[in-house]
PDB file of N, CA and C in Angstrom:
ATOM      1  N   MET A   1      24.320  -7.061  31.205  1.00 90.00           N
ATOM      2  CA  MET A   1      23.558  -7.734  30.159  1.00 90.00           C
ATOM      3  C   MET A   1      23.116  -6.671  29.145  1.00 90.00           C
ATOM      4  N   THR A   2      23.305  -6.964  27.848  1.00 93.00           N
ATOM      5  CA  THR A   2      22.919  -6.012  26.807  1.00 93.00           C
ATOM      6  C   THR A   2      21.406  -6.023  26.605  1.00 93.00           C
ATOM      7  N   ALA A   3      20.924  -5.013  25.906  1.00 90.00           N
ATOM      8  CA  ALA A   3      19.490  -4.937  25.606  1.00 90.00           C
ATOM      9  C   ALA A   3      19.048  -6.148  24.791  1.00 90.00           C
ATOM     10  N   LYS A   4      19.864  -6.571  23.839  1.00 90.00           N
ATOM     11  CA  LYS A   4      19.512  -7.731  23.016  1.00 90.00           C
ATOM     12  C   LYS A   4      19.465  -9.005  23.857  1.00 90.00           C
ATOM     13  N   GLU A   5      20.380  -9.129  24.787  1.00 93.00           N
ATOM     14  CA  GLU A   5      20.381 -10.303  25.667  1.00 93.00           C
ATOM     15  C   GLU A   5      19.134 -10.319  26.554  1.00 93.00           C
ATOM     16  N   LYS A   6      18.774  -9.147  27.083  1.00 92.00           N
ATOM     17  CA  LYS A   6      17.568  -9.054  27.895  1.00 92.00           C
ATOM     18  C   LYS A   6      16.333  -9.412  27.067  1.00 92.00           C
ATOM     19  N   LEU A   7      16.306  -8.912  25.847  1.00 89.00           N
ATOM     20  CA  LEU A   7      15.175  -9.193  24.967  1.00 89.00           C
ATOM     21  C   LEU A   7      15.082 -10.688  24.656  1.00 89.00           C
ATOM     22  N   ARG A   8      16.217 -11.317  24.365  1.00 92.00           N
ATOM     23  CA  ARG A   8      16.217 -12.765  24.104  1.00 92.00           C
ATOM     24  C   ARG A   8      15.714 -13.544  25.315  1.00 92.00           C
ATOM     25  N   GLU A   9      16.127 -13.115  26.493  1.00 95.00           N
ATOM     26  CA  GLU A   9      15.693 -13.792  27.720  1.00 95.00           C
ATOM     27  C   GLU A   9      14.173 -13.684  27.883  1.00 95.00           C
ATOM     28  N   LEU A  10      13.643 -12.486  27.640  1.00 92.00           N
ATOM     29  CA  LEU A  10      12.193 -12.302  27.727  1.00 92.00           C
ATOM     30  C   LEU A  10      11.457 -13.169  26.710  1.00 92.00           C
ATOM     31  N   VAL A  11      11.949 -13.174  25.486  1.00 91.00           N
ATOM     32  CA  VAL A  11      11.305 -13.951  24.425  1.00 91.00           C
ATOM     33  C   VAL A  11      11.328 -15.438  24.762  1.00 91.00           C
ATOM     34  N   ASN A  12      12.412 -15.915  25.289  1.00 94.00           N
ATOM     35  CA  ASN A  12      12.515 -17.337  25.626  1.00 94.00           C
ATOM     36  C   ASN A  12      11.534 -17.764  26.707  1.00 94.00           C
ATOM     37  N   ARG A  13      11.081 -16.813  27.529  1.00 95.00           N
ATOM     38  CA  ARG A  13      10.118 -17.140  28.585  1.00 95.00           C
ATOM     39  C   ARG A  13       8.669 -16.991  28.125  1.00 95.00           C
ATOM     40  N   MET A  14       8.467 -16.428  26.932  1.00 92.00           N
ATOM     41  CA  MET A  14       7.103 -16.198  26.432  1.00 92.00           C
ATOM     42  C   MET A  14       6.492 -17.463  25.849  1.00 92.00           C
ATOM     43  N   SER A  15       5.166 -17.510  25.931  1.00 91.00           N
ATOM     44  CA  SER A  15       4.444 -18.550  25.196  1.00 91.00           C
ATOM     45  C   SER A  15       4.433 -18.146  23.724  1.00 91.00           C
ATOM     46  N   GLU A  16       4.055 -19.046  22.863  1.00 88.00           N
ATOM     47  CA  GLU A  16       3.974 -18.726  21.429  1.00 88.00           C
ATOM     48  C   GLU A  16       2.965 -17.603  21.194  1.00 88.00           C
ATOM     49  N   ARG A  17       1.871 -17.637  21.914  1.00 86.00           N
ATOM     50  CA  ARG A  17       0.840 -16.601  21.763  1.00 86.00           C
ATOM     51  C   ARG A  17       1.372 -15.229  22.199  1.00 86.00           C
ATOM     52  N   GLU A  18       2.084 -15.191  23.311  1.00 88.00           N
ATOM     53  CA  GLU A  18       2.660 -13.920  23.776  1.00 88.00           C
ATOM     54  C   GLU A  18       3.702 -13.396  22.796  1.00 88.00           C
ATOM     55  N   ALA A  19       4.511 -14.298  22.250  1.00 86.00           N
ATOM     56  CA  ALA A  19       5.533 -13.888  21.279  1.00 86.00           C
ATOM     57  C   ALA A  19       4.886 -13.329  20.019  1.00 86.00           C
ATOM     58  N   ALA A  20       3.802 -13.958  19.561  1.00 84.00           N
ATOM     59  CA  ALA A  20       3.103 -13.479  18.362  1.00 84.00           C
ATOM     60  C   ALA A  20       2.548 -12.082  18.599  1.00 84.00           C
ATOM     61  N   ALA A  21       1.976 -11.853  19.764  1.00 84.00           N
ATOM     62  CA  ALA A  21       1.424 -10.533  20.083  1.00 84.00           C
ATOM     63  C   ALA A  21       2.536  -9.488  20.159  1.00 84.00           C
ATOM     64  N   ALA A  22       3.659  -9.851  20.737  1.00 85.00           N
ATOM     65  CA  ALA A  22       4.786  -8.918  20.845  1.00 85.00           C
ATOM     66  C   ALA A  22       5.371  -8.624  19.464  1.00 85.00           C
ATOM     67  N   LEU A  23       5.451  -9.627  18.629  1.00 81.00           N
ATOM     68  CA  LEU A  23       6.025  -9.464  17.294  1.00 81.00           C
ATOM     69  C   LEU A  23       5.263  -8.442  16.477  1.00 81.00           C
ATOM     70  N   VAL A  24       3.962  -8.421  16.623  1.00 77.00           N
ATOM     71  CA  VAL A  24       3.138  -7.474  15.873  1.00 77.00           C
ATOM     72  C   VAL A  24       3.443  -6.041  16.301  1.00 77.00           C
ATOM     73  N   ARG A  25       3.806  -5.858  17.554  1.00 80.00           N
ATOM     74  CA  ARG A  25       4.016  -4.509  18.080  1.00 80.00           C
ATOM     75  C   ARG A  25       5.445  -3.985  17.887  1.00 80.00           C
ATOM     76  N   LEU A  26       6.382  -4.854  17.596  1.00 79.00           N
ATOM     77  CA  LEU A  26       7.771  -4.430  17.454  1.00 79.00           C
ATOM     78  C   LEU A  26       8.031  -3.837  16.068  1.00 79.00           C
ATOM     79  N   PRO A  27       8.830  -2.778  16.001  1.00 75.00           N
ATOM     80  CA  PRO A  27       9.212  -2.256  14.677  1.00 75.00           C
ATOM     81  C   PRO A  27      10.165  -3.245  14.004  1.00 75.00           C
ATOM     82  N   HIS A  28      10.124  -3.272  12.689  1.00 67.00           N
ATOM     83  CA  HIS A  28      10.978  -4.179  11.937  1.00 67.00           C
ATOM     84  C   HIS A  28      12.004  -3.388  11.146  1.00 67.00           C
ATOM     85  N   PRO A  29      13.184  -3.960  10.923  1.00 65.00           N
ATOM     86  CA  PRO A  29      14.166  -3.276  10.075  1.00 65.00           C
ATOM     87  C   PRO A  29      13.558  -2.989   8.705  1.00 65.00           C
ATOM     88  N   SER A  30      14.027  -1.964   8.062  1.00 55.00           N
ATOM     89  CA  SER A  30      13.491  -1.543   6.768  1.00 55.00           C
ATOM     90  C   SER A  30      13.431  -2.704   5.788  1.00 55.00           C
ATOM     91  N   GLY A  31      12.250  -2.868   5.170  1.00 54.00           N
ATOM     92  CA  GLY A  31      12.075  -3.909   4.157  1.00 54.00           C
ATOM     93  C   GLY A  31      11.724  -5.265   4.721  1.00 54.00           C
ATOM     94  N   VAL A  32      11.765  -5.419   6.020  1.00 54.00           N
ATOM     95  CA  VAL A  32      11.453  -6.706   6.634  1.00 54.00           C
ATOM     96  C   VAL A  32      10.119  -6.579   7.360  1.00 54.00           C
ATOM     97  N   GLY A  33       9.211  -7.476   7.080  1.00 52.00           N
ATOM     98  CA  GLY A  33       7.955  -7.495   7.800  1.00 52.00           C
ATOM     99  C   GLY A  33       7.012  -6.378   7.426  1.00 52.00           C
ATOM    100  N   ASP A  34       7.099  -5.890   6.191  1.00 58.00           N
ATOM    101  CA  ASP A  34       6.208  -4.811   5.778  1.00 58.00           C
ATOM    102  C   ASP A  34       4.765  -5.268   5.655  1.00 58.00           C
ATOM    103  N   ASP A  35       4.544  -6.551   5.473  1.00 71.00           N
ATOM    104  CA  ASP A  35       3.194  -7.072   5.297  1.00 71.00           C
ATOM    105  C   ASP A  35       2.711  -7.654   6.623  1.00 71.00           C
ATOM    106  N   GLN A  36       2.038  -6.834   7.417  1.00 75.00           N
ATOM    107  CA  GLN A  36       1.613  -7.272   8.741  1.00 75.00           C
ATOM    108  C   GLN A  36       0.581  -8.378   8.686  1.00 75.00           C
ATOM    109  N   VAL A  37      -0.258  -8.383   7.656  1.00 79.00           N
ATOM    110  CA  VAL A  37      -1.265  -9.440   7.549  1.00 79.00           C
ATOM    111  C   VAL A  37      -0.567 -10.785   7.366  1.00 79.00           C
ATOM    112  N   SER A  38       0.417 -10.843   6.496  1.00 77.00           N
ATOM    113  CA  SER A  38       1.155 -12.097   6.291  1.00 77.00           C
ATOM    114  C   SER A  38       1.839 -12.545   7.575  1.00 77.00           C
ATOM    115  N   GLU A  39       2.389 -11.586   8.292  1.00 76.00           N
ATOM    116  CA  GLU A  39       3.041 -11.935   9.557  1.00 76.00           C
ATOM    117  C   GLU A  39       2.043 -12.498  10.554  1.00 76.00           C
ATOM    118  N   LEU A  40       0.877 -11.884  10.633  1.00 81.00           N
ATOM    119  CA  LEU A  40      -0.143 -12.391  11.553  1.00 81.00           C
ATOM    120  C   LEU A  40      -0.587 -13.790  11.168  1.00 81.00           C
ATOM    121  N   LEU A  41      -0.738 -14.024   9.871  1.00 80.00           N
ATOM    122  CA  LEU A  41      -1.135 -15.355   9.422  1.00 80.00           C
ATOM    123  C   LEU A  41      -0.047 -16.384   9.723  1.00 80.00           C
ATOM    124  N   ASP A  42       1.212 -15.965   9.607  1.00 80.00           N
ATOM    125  CA  ASP A  42       2.319 -16.880   9.887  1.00 80.00           C
ATOM    126  C   ASP A  42       2.325 -17.351  11.338  1.00 80.00           C
ATOM    127  N   VAL A  43       1.903 -16.491  12.260  1.00 82.00           N
ATOM    128  CA  VAL A  43       1.969 -16.849  13.672  1.00 82.00           C
ATOM    129  C   VAL A  43       0.606 -17.221  14.255  1.00 82.00           C
ATOM    130  N   ALA A  44      -0.431 -17.168  13.437  1.00 84.00           N
ATOM    131  CA  ALA A  44      -1.774 -17.502  13.920  1.00 84.00           C
ATOM    132  C   ALA A  44      -1.874 -18.998  14.213  1.00 84.00           C
ATOM    133  N   PRO A  45      -2.624 -19.354  15.231  1.00 86.00           N
ATOM    134  CA  PRO A  45      -2.806 -20.783  15.513  1.00 86.00           C
ATOM    135  C   PRO A  45      -3.601 -21.447  14.390  1.00 86.00           C
ATOM    136  N   LEU A  46      -3.336 -22.716  14.178  1.00 84.00           N
ATOM    137  CA  LEU A  46      -4.067 -23.461  13.161  1.00 84.00           C
ATOM    138  C   LEU A  46      -5.527 -23.596  13.556  1.00 84.00           C
ATOM    139  N   ASP A  47      -6.386 -23.563  12.577  1.00 85.00           N
ATOM    140  CA  ASP A  47      -7.815 -23.762  12.825  1.00 85.00           C
ATOM    141  C   ASP A  47      -8.042 -25.263  12.979  1.00 85.00           C
ATOM    142  N   ASP A  48      -8.307 -25.688  14.183  1.00 87.00           N
ATOM    143  CA  ASP A  48      -8.484 -27.127  14.425  1.00 87.00           C
ATOM    144  C   ASP A  48      -9.931 -27.493  14.706  1.00 87.00           C
ATOM    145  N   GLU A  49     -10.837 -26.567  14.410  1.00 90.00           N
ATOM    146  CA  GLU A  49     -12.247 -26.887  14.593  1.00 90.00           C
ATOM    147  C   GLU A  49     -12.714 -27.775  13.445  1.00 90.00           C
ATOM    148  N   PRO A  50     -13.595 -28.715  13.726  1.00 93.00           N
ATOM    149  CA  PRO A  50     -14.074 -29.590  12.665  1.00 93.00           C
ATOM    150  C   PRO A  50     -14.879 -28.801  11.629  1.00 93.00           C
ATOM    151  N   VAL A  51     -14.786 -29.237  10.391  1.00 92.00           N
ATOM    152  CA  VAL A  51     -15.532 -28.611   9.305  1.00 92.00           C
ATOM    153  C   VAL A  51     -16.939 -29.212   9.292  1.00 92.00           C
ATOM    154  N   THR A  52     -17.939 -28.341   9.214  1.00 95.00           N
ATOM    155  CA  THR A  52     -19.319 -28.819   9.184  1.00 95.00           C
ATOM    156  C   THR A  52     -19.655 -29.292   7.771  1.00 95.00           C
ATOM    157  N   PRO A  53     -20.656 -30.133   7.632  1.00 95.00           N
ATOM    158  CA  PRO A  53     -21.072 -30.561   6.294  1.00 95.00           C
ATOM    159  C   PRO A  53     -21.443 -29.370   5.402  1.00 95.00           C
ATOM    160  N   GLU A  54     -22.059 -28.352   5.977  1.00 97.00           N
ATOM    161  CA  GLU A  54     -22.428 -27.166   5.205  1.00 97.00           C
ATOM    162  C   GLU A  54     -21.191 -26.433   4.688  1.00 97.00           C
ATOM    163  N   GLU A  55     -20.165 -26.321   5.536  1.00 96.00           N
ATOM    164  CA  GLU A  55     -18.922 -25.671   5.124  1.00 96.00           C
ATOM    165  C   GLU A  55     -18.223 -26.470   4.026  1.00 96.00           C
ATOM    166  N   GLU A  56     -18.214 -27.785   4.172  1.00 95.00           N
ATOM    167  CA  GLU A  56     -17.587 -28.636   3.158  1.00 95.00           C
ATOM    168  C   GLU A  56     -18.310 -28.509   1.826  1.00 95.00           C
ATOM    169  N   GLU A  57     -19.641 -28.463   1.861  1.00 97.00           N
ATOM    170  CA  GLU A  57     -20.426 -28.307   0.634  1.00 97.00           C
ATOM    171  C   GLU A  57     -20.139 -26.953  -0.021  1.00 97.00           C
ATOM    172  N   ALA A  58     -20.066 -25.889   0.781  1.00 96.00           N
ATOM    173  CA  ALA A  58     -19.776 -24.553   0.250  1.00 96.00           C
ATOM    174  C   ALA A  58     -18.378 -24.514  -0.369  1.00 96.00           C
ATOM    175  N   ALA A  59     -17.410 -25.152   0.266  1.00 95.00           N
ATOM    176  CA  ALA A  59     -16.051 -25.185  -0.268  1.00 95.00           C
ATOM    177  C   ALA A  59     -16.006 -25.963  -1.582  1.00 95.00           C
ATOM    178  N   ALA A  60     -16.721 -27.074  -1.649  1.00 96.00           N
ATOM    179  CA  ALA A  60     -16.763 -27.863  -2.880  1.00 96.00           C
ATOM    180  C   ALA A  60     -17.392 -27.052  -4.015  1.00 96.00           C
ATOM    181  N   GLU A  61     -18.469 -26.317  -3.708  1.00 96.00           N
ATOM    182  CA  GLU A  61     -19.107 -25.471  -4.718  1.00 96.00           C
ATOM    183  C   GLU A  61     -18.150 -24.379  -5.195  1.00 96.00           C
ATOM    184  N   ALA A  62     -17.407 -23.789  -4.270  1.00 94.00           N
ATOM    185  CA  ALA A  62     -16.451 -22.737  -4.626  1.00 94.00           C
ATOM    186  C   ALA A  62     -15.335 -23.295  -5.509  1.00 94.00           C
ATOM    187  N   ARG A  63     -14.845 -24.496  -5.197  1.00 94.00           N
ATOM    188  CA  ARG A  63     -13.794 -25.101  -6.031  1.00 94.00           C
ATOM    189  C   ARG A  63     -14.307 -25.372  -7.434  1.00 94.00           C
ATOM    190  N   GLU A  64     -15.529 -25.859  -7.534  1.00 95.00           N
ATOM    191  CA  GLU A  64     -16.121 -26.117  -8.852  1.00 95.00           C
ATOM    192  C   GLU A  64     -16.300 -24.815  -9.645  1.00 95.00           C
ATOM    193  N   ALA A  65     -16.762 -23.762  -9.002  1.00 93.00           N
ATOM    194  CA  ALA A  65     -16.922 -22.470  -9.667  1.00 93.00           C
ATOM    195  C   ALA A  65     -15.566 -21.964 -10.156  1.00 93.00           C
ATOM    196  N   TYR A  66     -14.538 -22.146  -9.358  1.00 92.00           N
ATOM    197  CA  TYR A  66     -13.188 -21.731  -9.757  1.00 92.00           C
ATOM    198  C   TYR A  66     -12.733 -22.512 -10.991  1.00 92.00           C
ATOM    199  N   ARG A  67     -12.961 -23.820 -10.976  1.00 94.00           N
ATOM    200  CA  ARG A  67     -12.568 -24.650 -12.128  1.00 94.00           C
ATOM    201  C   ARG A  67     -13.295 -24.235 -13.405  1.00 94.00           C
ATOM    202  N   ARG A  68     -14.518 -23.718 -13.247  1.00 95.00           N
ATOM    203  CA  ARG A  68     -15.281 -23.252 -14.408  1.00 95.00           C
ATOM    204  C   ARG A  68     -14.861 -21.849 -14.833  1.00 95.00           C
ATOM    205  N   GLY A  69     -13.942 -21.254 -14.108  1.00 93.00           N
ATOM    206  CA  GLY A  69     -13.486 -19.907 -14.442  1.00 93.00           C
ATOM    207  C   GLY A  69     -14.356 -18.805 -13.869  1.00 93.00           C
ATOM    208  N   GLU A  70     -15.179 -19.150 -12.910  1.00 92.00           N
ATOM    209  CA  GLU A  70     -16.085 -18.166 -12.305  1.00 92.00           C
ATOM    210  C   GLU A  70     -15.430 -17.559 -11.067  1.00 92.00           C
ATOM    211  N   PHE A  71     -14.527 -16.626 -11.308  1.00 86.00           N
ATOM    212  CA  PHE A  71     -13.859 -15.957 -10.204  1.00 86.00           C
ATOM    213  C   PHE A  71     -13.436 -14.567 -10.654  1.00 86.00           C
ATOM    214  N   VAL A  72     -13.093 -13.734  -9.684  1.00 85.00           N
ATOM    215  CA  VAL A  72     -12.618 -12.379  -9.955  1.00 85.00           C
ATOM    216  C   VAL A  72     -11.221 -12.257  -9.342  1.00 85.00           C
ATOM    217  N   MET A  73     -10.290 -11.763 -10.142  1.00 84.00           N
ATOM    218  CA  MET A  73      -8.930 -11.564  -9.628  1.00 84.00           C
ATOM    219  C   MET A  73      -8.946 -10.476  -8.554  1.00 84.00           C
ATOM    220  N   ALA A  74      -8.133 -10.642  -7.543  1.00 80.00           N
ATOM    221  CA  ALA A  74      -8.107  -9.697  -6.419  1.00 80.00           C
ATOM    222  C   ALA A  74      -7.852  -8.270  -6.888  1.00 80.00           C
ATOM    223  N   GLU A  75      -6.984  -8.100  -7.862  1.00 80.00           N
ATOM    224  CA  GLU A  75      -6.666  -6.730  -8.307  1.00 80.00           C
ATOM    225  C   GLU A  75      -7.834  -6.082  -9.040  1.00 80.00           C
ATOM    226  N   ASN A  76      -8.853  -6.858  -9.398  1.00 81.00           N
ATOM    227  CA  ASN A  76     -10.034  -6.310 -10.081  1.00 81.00           C
ATOM    228  C   ASN A  76     -11.161  -5.983  -9.109  1.00 81.00           C
ATOM    229  N   ILE A  77     -10.909  -6.162  -7.822  1.00 82.00           N
ATOM    230  CA  ILE A  77     -11.924  -5.854  -6.820  1.00 82.00           C
ATOM    231  C   ILE A  77     -11.698  -4.422  -6.351  1.00 82.00           C
ATOM    232  N   ALA A  78     -12.675  -3.562  -6.525  1.00 76.00           N
ATOM    233  CA  ALA A  78     -12.548  -2.170  -6.110  1.00 76.00           C
ATOM    234  C   ALA A  78     -12.880  -2.041  -4.626  1.00 76.00           C
ATOM    235  N   LEU A  79     -12.028  -1.349  -3.925  1.00 68.00           N
ATOM    236  CA  LEU A  79     -12.294  -1.076  -2.510  1.00 68.00           C
ATOM    237  C   LEU A  79     -13.196   0.139  -2.407  1.00 68.00           C
ATOM    238  N   ARG A  80     -14.114   0.086  -1.500  1.00 57.00           N
ATOM    239  CA  ARG A  80     -15.046   1.214  -1.340  1.00 57.00           C
ATOM    240  C   ARG A  80     -14.621   2.079  -0.199  1.00 57.00           C
TER     241      ARG A  80
END
C-alpha cells in the first residue's frame, strides 16, 4: 500500500472534526492553503446556538451604522 493510499484510508476513518484538525497541521503544496484562517473557517462547525435578543439588537445597530457609512475599512486599521 502506498503512502497516499494509507493516508486516504486514515482520512476516511476520521470524523469531520478530526479531519479539520489534521488539515491544519498538514503542509500544503505551494500556493494552496496559504490563508490558514480561511481554511479554519471553512472547516469550522456552524454556530447553531440561538441568538439572544441583545445580540440581535447589537447586530441591527451595526447594520444601520454600516448603511449610514459609519465604518472603517480593514486596511485602515493599524495593528499595534
